[in-house]
XYZ file of C-alpha atoms in Angstrom:
497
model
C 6.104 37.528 8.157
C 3.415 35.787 10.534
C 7.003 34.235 12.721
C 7.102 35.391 16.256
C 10.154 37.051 18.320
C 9.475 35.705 21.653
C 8.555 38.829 24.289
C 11.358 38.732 26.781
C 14.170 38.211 23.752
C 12.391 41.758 22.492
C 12.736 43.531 26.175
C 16.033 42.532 26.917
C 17.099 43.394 22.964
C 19.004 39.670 22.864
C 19.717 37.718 19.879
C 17.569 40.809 18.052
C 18.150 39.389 14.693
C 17.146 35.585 15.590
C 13.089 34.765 14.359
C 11.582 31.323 15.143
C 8.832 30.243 12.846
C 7.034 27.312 12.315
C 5.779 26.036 8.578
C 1.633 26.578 10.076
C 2.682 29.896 10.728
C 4.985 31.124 8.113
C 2.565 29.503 5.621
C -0.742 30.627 7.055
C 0.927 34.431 6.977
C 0.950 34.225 2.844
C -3.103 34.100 2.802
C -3.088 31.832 -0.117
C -2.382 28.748 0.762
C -5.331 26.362 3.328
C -4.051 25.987 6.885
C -6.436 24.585 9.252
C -5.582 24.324 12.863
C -6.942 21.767 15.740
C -10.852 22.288 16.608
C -11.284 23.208 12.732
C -14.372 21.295 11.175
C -11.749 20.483 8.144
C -8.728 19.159 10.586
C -11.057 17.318 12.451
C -12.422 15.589 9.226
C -9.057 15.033 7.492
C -7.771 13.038 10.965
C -10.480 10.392 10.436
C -9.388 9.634 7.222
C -7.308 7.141 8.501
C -7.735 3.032 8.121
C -5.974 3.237 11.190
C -6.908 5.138 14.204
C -3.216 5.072 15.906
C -2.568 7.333 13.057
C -5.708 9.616 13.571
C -4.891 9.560 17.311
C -1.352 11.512 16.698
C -2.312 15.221 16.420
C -0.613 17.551 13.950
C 0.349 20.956 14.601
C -1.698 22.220 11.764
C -2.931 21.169 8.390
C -2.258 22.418 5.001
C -4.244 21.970 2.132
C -2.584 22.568 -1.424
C -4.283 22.869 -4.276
C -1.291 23.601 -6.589
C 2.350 22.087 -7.254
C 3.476 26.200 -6.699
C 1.665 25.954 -2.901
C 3.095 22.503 -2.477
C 6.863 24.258 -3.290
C 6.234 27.180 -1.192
C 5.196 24.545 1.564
C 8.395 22.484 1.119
C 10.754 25.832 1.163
C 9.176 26.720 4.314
C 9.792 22.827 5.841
C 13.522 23.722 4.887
C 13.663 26.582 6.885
C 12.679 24.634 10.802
C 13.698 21.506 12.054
C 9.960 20.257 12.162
C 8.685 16.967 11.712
C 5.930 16.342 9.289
C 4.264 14.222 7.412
C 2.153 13.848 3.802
C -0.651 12.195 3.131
C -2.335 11.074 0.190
C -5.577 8.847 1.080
C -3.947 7.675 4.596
C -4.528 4.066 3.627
C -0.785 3.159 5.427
C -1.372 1.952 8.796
C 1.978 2.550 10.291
C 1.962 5.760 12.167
C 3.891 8.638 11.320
C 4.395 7.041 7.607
C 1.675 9.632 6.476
C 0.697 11.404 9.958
C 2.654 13.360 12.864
C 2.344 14.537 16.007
C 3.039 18.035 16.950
C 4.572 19.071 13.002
C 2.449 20.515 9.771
C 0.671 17.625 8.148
C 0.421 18.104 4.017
C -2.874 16.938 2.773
C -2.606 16.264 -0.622
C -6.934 16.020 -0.669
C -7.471 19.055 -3.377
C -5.290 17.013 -6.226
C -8.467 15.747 -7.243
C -7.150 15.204 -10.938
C -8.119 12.388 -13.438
C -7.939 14.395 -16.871
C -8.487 11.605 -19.997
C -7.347 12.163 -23.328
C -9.037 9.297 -24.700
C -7.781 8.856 -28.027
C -4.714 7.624 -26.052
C -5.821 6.928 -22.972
C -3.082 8.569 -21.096
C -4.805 10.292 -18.244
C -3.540 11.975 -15.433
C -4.333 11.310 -11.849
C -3.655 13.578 -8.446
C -2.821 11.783 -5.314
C -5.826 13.187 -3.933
C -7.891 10.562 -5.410
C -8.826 7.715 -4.380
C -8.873 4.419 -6.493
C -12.999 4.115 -6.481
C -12.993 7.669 -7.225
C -10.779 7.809 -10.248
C -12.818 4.273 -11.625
C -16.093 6.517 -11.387
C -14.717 8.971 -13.269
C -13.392 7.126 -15.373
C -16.398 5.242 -15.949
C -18.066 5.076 -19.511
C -14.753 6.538 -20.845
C -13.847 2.625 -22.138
C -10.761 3.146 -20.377
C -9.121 1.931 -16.850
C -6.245 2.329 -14.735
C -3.761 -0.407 -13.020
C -4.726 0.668 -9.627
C -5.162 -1.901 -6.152
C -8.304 -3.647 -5.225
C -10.284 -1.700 -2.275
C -11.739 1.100 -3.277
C -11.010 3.292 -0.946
C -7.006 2.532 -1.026
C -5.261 6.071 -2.009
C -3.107 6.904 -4.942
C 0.024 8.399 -3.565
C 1.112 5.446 -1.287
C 0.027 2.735 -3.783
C 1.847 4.055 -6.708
C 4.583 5.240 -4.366
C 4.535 1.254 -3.185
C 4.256 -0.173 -6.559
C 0.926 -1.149 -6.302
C -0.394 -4.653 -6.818
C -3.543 -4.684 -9.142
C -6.131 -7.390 -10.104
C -4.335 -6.741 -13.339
C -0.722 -7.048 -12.378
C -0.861 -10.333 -14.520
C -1.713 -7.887 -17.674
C -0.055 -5.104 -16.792
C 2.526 -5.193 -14.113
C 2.733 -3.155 -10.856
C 0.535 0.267 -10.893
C 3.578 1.689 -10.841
C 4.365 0.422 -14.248
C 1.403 2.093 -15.603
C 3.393 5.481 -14.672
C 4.664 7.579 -17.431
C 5.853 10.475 -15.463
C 5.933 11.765 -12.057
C 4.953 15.601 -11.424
C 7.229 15.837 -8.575
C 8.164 18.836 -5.997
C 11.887 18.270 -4.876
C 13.488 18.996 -0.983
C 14.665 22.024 -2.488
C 10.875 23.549 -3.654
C 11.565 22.929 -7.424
C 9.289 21.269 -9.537
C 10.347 18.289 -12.043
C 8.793 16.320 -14.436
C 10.661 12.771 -14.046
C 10.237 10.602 -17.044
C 12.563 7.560 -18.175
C 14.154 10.137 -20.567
C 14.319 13.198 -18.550
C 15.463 11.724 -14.888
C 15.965 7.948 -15.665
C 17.285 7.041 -12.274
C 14.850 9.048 -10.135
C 11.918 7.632 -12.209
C 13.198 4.151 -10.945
C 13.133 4.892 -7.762
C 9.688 6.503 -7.489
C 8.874 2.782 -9.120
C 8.350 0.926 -5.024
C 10.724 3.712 -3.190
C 8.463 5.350 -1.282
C 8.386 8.756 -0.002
C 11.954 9.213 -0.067
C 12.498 11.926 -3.017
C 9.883 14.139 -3.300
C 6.357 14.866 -3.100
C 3.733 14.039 -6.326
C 1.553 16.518 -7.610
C 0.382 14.159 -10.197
C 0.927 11.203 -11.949
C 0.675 11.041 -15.571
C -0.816 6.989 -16.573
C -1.541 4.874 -19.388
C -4.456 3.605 -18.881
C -6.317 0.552 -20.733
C -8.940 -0.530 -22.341
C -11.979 -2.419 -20.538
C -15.693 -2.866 -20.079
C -17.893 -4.304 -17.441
C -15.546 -6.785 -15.560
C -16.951 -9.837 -13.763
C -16.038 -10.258 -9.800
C -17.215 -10.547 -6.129
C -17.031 -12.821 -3.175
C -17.151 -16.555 -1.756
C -17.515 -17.108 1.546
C -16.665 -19.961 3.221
C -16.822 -21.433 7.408
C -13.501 -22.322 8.882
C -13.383 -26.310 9.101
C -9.912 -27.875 8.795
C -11.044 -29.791 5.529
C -11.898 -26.527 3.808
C -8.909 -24.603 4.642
C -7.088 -27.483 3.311
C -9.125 -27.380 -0.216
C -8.785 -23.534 -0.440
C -4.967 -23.276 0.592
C -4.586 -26.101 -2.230
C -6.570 -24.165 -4.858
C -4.538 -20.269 -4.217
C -1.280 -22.807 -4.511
C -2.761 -24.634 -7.679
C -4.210 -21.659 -9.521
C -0.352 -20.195 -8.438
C 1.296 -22.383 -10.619
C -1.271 -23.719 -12.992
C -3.336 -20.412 -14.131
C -2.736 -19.004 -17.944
C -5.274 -16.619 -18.469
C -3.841 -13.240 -17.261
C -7.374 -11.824 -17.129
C -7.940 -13.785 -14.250
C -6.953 -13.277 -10.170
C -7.447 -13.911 -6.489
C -7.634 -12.807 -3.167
C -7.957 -15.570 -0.684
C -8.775 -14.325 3.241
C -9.396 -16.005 6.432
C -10.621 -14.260 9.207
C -10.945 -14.635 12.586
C -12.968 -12.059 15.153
C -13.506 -11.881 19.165
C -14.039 -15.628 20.509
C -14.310 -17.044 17.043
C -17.671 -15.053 16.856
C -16.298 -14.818 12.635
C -13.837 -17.555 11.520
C -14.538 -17.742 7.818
C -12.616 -17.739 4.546
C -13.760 -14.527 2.320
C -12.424 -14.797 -1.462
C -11.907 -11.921 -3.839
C -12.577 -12.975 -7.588
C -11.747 -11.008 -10.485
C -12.241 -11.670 -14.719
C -11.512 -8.425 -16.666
C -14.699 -9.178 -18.574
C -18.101 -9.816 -18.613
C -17.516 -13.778 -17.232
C -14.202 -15.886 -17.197
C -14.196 -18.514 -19.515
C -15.676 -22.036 -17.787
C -13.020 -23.636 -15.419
C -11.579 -20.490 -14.408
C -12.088 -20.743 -11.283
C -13.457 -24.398 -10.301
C -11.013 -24.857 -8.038
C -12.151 -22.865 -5.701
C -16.760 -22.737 -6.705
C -16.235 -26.735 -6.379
C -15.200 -26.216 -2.797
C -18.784 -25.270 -1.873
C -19.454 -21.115 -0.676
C -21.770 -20.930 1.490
C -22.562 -17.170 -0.630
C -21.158 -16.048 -4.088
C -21.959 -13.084 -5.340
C -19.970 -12.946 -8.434
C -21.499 -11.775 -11.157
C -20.976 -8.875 -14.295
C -20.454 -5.483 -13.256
C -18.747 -2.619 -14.226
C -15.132 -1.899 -12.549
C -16.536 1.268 -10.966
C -19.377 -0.639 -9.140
C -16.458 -3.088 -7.774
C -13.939 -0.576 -6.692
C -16.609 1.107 -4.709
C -18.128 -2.535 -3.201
C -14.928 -3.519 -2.032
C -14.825 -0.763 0.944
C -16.342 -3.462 3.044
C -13.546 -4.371 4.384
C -12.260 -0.884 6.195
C -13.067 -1.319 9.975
C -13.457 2.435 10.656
C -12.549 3.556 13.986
C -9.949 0.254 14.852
C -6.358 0.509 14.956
C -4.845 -1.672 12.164
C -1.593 -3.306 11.814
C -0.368 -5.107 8.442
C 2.914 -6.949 7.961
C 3.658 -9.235 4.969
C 5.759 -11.651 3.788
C 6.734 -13.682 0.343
C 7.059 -17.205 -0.114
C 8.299 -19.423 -3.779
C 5.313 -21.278 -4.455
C 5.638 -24.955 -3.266
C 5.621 -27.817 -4.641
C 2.215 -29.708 -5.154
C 4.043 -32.429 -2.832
C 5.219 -30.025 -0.532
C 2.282 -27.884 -0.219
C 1.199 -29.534 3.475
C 4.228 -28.867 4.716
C 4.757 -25.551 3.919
C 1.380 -23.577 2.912
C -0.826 -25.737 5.452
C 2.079 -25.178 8.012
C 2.175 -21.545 7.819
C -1.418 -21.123 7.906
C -1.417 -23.055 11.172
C 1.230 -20.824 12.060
C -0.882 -18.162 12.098
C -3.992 -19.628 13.675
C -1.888 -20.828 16.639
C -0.232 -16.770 16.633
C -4.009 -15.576 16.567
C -5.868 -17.529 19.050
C -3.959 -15.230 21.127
C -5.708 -12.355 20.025
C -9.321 -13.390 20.527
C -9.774 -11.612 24.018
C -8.777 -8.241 22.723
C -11.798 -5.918 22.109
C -12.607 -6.012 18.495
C -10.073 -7.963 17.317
C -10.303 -9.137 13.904
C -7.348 -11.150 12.379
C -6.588 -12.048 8.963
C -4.191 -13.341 6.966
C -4.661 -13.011 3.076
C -3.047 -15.502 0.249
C -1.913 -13.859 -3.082
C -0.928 -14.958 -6.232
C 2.454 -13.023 -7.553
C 3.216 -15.002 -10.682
C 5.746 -14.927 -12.896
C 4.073 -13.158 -15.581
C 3.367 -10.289 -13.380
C 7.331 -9.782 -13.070
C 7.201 -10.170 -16.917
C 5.157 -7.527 -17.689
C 6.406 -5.181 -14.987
C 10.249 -5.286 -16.468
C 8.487 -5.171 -20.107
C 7.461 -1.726 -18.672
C 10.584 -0.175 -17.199
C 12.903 -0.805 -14.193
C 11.810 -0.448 -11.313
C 12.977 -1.038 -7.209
C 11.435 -4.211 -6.693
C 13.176 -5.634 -9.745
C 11.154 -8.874 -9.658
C 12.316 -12.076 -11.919
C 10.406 -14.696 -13.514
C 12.520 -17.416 -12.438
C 9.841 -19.011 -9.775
C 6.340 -18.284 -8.872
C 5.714 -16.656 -5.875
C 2.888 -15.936 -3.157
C 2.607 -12.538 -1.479
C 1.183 -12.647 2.326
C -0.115 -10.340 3.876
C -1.277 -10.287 7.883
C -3.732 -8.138 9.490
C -4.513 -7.310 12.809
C -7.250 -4.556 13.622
C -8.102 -3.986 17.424
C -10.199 -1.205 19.489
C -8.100 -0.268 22.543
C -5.199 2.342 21.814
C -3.873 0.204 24.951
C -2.796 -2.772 23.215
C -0.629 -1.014 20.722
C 2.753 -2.452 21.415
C 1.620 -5.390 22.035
C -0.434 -5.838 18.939
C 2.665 -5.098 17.357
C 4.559 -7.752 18.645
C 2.011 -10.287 18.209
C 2.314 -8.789 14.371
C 5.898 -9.325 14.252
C 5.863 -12.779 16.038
C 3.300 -13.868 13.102
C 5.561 -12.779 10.117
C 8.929 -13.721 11.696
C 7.556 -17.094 12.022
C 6.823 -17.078 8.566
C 9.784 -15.935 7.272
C 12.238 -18.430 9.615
C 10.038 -21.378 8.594
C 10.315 -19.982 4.758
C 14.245 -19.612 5.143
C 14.683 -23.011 6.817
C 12.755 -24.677 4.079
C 14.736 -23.332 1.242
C 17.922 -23.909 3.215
C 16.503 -27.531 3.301
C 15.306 -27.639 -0.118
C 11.584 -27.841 0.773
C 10.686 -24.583 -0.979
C 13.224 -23.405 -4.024
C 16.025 -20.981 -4.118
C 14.606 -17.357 -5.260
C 14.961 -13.551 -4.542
C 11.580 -12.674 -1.804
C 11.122 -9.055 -1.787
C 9.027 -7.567 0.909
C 5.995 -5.976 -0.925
C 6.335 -2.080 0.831
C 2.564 -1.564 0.530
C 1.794 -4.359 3.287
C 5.122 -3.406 5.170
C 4.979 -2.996 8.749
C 7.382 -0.508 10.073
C 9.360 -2.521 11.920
C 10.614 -4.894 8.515
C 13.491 -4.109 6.583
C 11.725 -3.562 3.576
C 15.113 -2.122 2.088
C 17.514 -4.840 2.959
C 15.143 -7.766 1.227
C 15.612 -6.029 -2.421
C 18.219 -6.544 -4.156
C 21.533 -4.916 -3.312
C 21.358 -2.938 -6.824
C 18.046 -1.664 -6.370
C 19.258 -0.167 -2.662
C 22.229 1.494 -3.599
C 20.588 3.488 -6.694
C 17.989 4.540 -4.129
C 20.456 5.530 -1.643
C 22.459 7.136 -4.490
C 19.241 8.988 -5.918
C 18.161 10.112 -2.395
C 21.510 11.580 -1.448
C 21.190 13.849 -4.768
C 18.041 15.326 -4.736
C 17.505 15.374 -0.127
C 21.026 16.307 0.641
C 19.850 18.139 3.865
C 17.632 14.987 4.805
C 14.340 16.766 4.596
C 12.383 13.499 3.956
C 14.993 10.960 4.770
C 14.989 12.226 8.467
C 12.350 14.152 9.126
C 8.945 12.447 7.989
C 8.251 8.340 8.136
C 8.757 5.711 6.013
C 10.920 3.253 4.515
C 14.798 4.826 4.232
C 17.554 3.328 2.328
């Protein structure tokens, strides 16, 4: 029903028995389930949902819209039945393209799992991927309870959890992914599980940073936690050599030296067209109505030219955060992980690589609405304490050093400069990563296991091959079980064991 036998096959009577379908078609035929095709006002909306337009630029064949883990099944046994590509997409926050859009195949909206059911006695709630985080912190809001989820707002849930999810909380709480209890999750072969530690032990570990690789979530059940107003904003800074030097020093300092796992930092530079922006923009968080005095005087005594930190609750700073989504540009992000220095070696290493990447940048400022960052993160050791206090998971982080995640934007106009964006992407965190390896093999920078963090992965990175060896094989083991016929591992983007 609603596949097509092509006309000349039905004059001539050949290959009678043989009917092509397509997943738009086969599913739109059922008349229960939301297909929209191109020229629709509901396709056309759901393709700007994108932060990046490369992604909205690639057109899918049609779009579904589930609204129930049943639809999703039926949606995945029809998949099974073509050779399609296709794609799934949760809030469409992932830049690289074809990671969570497609060109030419069905593209699975996941928009109706609009889900965020509290019980709050316990404060286990659970969430849909269709949310996004500054939706579920309104919802949540006035319930005395939160969720582990990222920092901009309008990040969604699917590929953050799916990612492992760092969280101005991460120092409290782990990843976001720790937060996870169990995974609703619709297999390659249209069954429905509910993956738990007890139930599927090694597939929960997997959806813990692996991705898209084993299934697709209908819903993820939380724990969420207590909290009440919180106390956060911005500092902005100008570029001058002096004060990149203070703030580089103060992310490395408050790296090694902060206790108070209530507290944490974003630290940005940015650069725009002809160095018409080339400022420092600082994310501060306190889970609580004001940090305790000192918190953060490393960076206030540096001198922001604005701070607007001040009480508010979490809801109001989910949703002020979506500031920083350029709509309408074309966004690449790559990342990388460095053992935090040495106080003595800090110039050589921190100051270096920021250098690095204002040399690798400067040759950017010509391209039409170029904005380039590069963002400083703090990925302590107690964050790998409380994640493996949580569970195992596929990043399998240890608390043997302190580390600092980076993470490297580029987000341009012209659909043009594509490619070479992304290699003036990769040129930024390969030089990173050769200076990082040369100074451990040197003995600048200490010995320690770097994973790649997969949310800020771009596509060309082997995300895989910097986790441990352990944490890959399970993965590849888990994946071979429940895809056998490859329906995700070859078939639809992403990170593949």
């Amino acid at each position: 029903m609603g596949c097509s036998v092509p006309t000349f096959l039905a004059i001539f009577g050949l290959l009678a028995s043989k009917v092509y379908c397509d997943t738009c078609s086969s599913t739109e035929a059922l008349g229960t389930i939301n297909v929209t095709r191109p020229l629709s006002l509901a396709y056309i909306f759901e393709q700007t949902q994108y932060w990046s337009a490369s992604c909205s630029a690639l057109a899918p064949s049609c779009i579904i819209f589930p609204n129930s883990a049943a639809e999703v099944a039926t949606i995945v046994k029809a998949l099974a039945n073509t050779t399609e590509k296709w794609a799934i997409k949760s809030g469409g926050h992932n830049p690289n393209n074809y990671f969570s859009s497609v060109e030419g195949g069905p593209l699975i909206s996941m928009d109706k799992f609009d889900q965020v059911i509290l019980d709050p006695a316990t404060g286990i709630v659970d969430v849909g991927p269709g949310n996004r985080l500054d939706g579920i912190a309104a919802k949540l809001q006035g319930t005395g309870w939160t969720f582990v989820g990222g920092r901009i707002g309008n990040t969604g849930v699917g590929g953050l959890v799916l990612g492992g999810g760092l969280s101005y909380m991460s120092t409290q709480y782990g990843w976001a992914a720790s937060s996870v209890l169990e995974y609703q999750l619709v297999l390659a072969n249209g069954t429905i599980a509910n993956v738990s530690a007890t139930s599927h032990p090694d597939l929960f570990t997997t959806l813990r940073g692996g991705g898209n690789n084993f299934g697709i979530v209908t819903n993820y059940r939380l724990q969420a936690h207590h909290q009440g107003n919180v106390w956060g904003g911005n500092l902005l800074f100008l570029h001058s050599p002096s004060t990149d030097s203070k703030i580089l020093k103060a992310v490395r300092d408050f790296t090694e030296y902060n206790e108070d796992e209530k507290a944490a930092v974003i630290v940005t530079a940015e650069r725009a067209n002809l160095n018409a922006v080339d400022s420092w923009i600082l994310f501060l968080f306190y889970d609580g109505a004001a940090p305790p005095a000192g918190t953060f005087d490393n960076f206030t005594s540096i001198g922001p030219i604005l701070n607007d930190c001040r009480e508010r609750t979490y809801a109001d700073l989910m949703a002020f955060s979506n500031w920083v989504i350029v709509k309408a540009s074309i966004v690449d992000i790559g990342t990388e992980t460095i053992p935090n220095p040495s106080s003595e070696n800090f110039s050589k290493t921190i100051e270096a690589l920021h250098a690095h990447w204002r040399n690798v940048s400067d040759t950017t400022l010509l391209v039409p609405g170029i904005v380039a960052s590069i963002a400083w993160q703090p990925f302590q050791k107690r964050i790998a304490q409380q994640a493996r206090a949580r569970g195992p998971d596929l990043i399998d982080a240890d608390d043997s050093i302190d580390r600092i995640i980076i993470e490297m934007n580029y987000s341009f106009l012209p659909l043009t400069e594509y490619d070479r964006m992304a290699d003036t992407l990769e040129a930024t965190y390969s030089g990173v990563r050769n200076r990082i390896v040369g100074w451990q093999a040197d003995g600048t920078l200490p010995q320690g296991y770097l994973p790649l963090f997969a949310n800020y992965g771009f596509y060309r990175q082997d995300y895989w091959g910097r986790l441990r060896p352990e944490s890959r094989a399970l993965a590849k083991r888990v994946t071979d079980e429940v895809d056998p016929e490859g329906l995700f591992r070859t078939r639809t983007g992403g990170f593949r064991p």
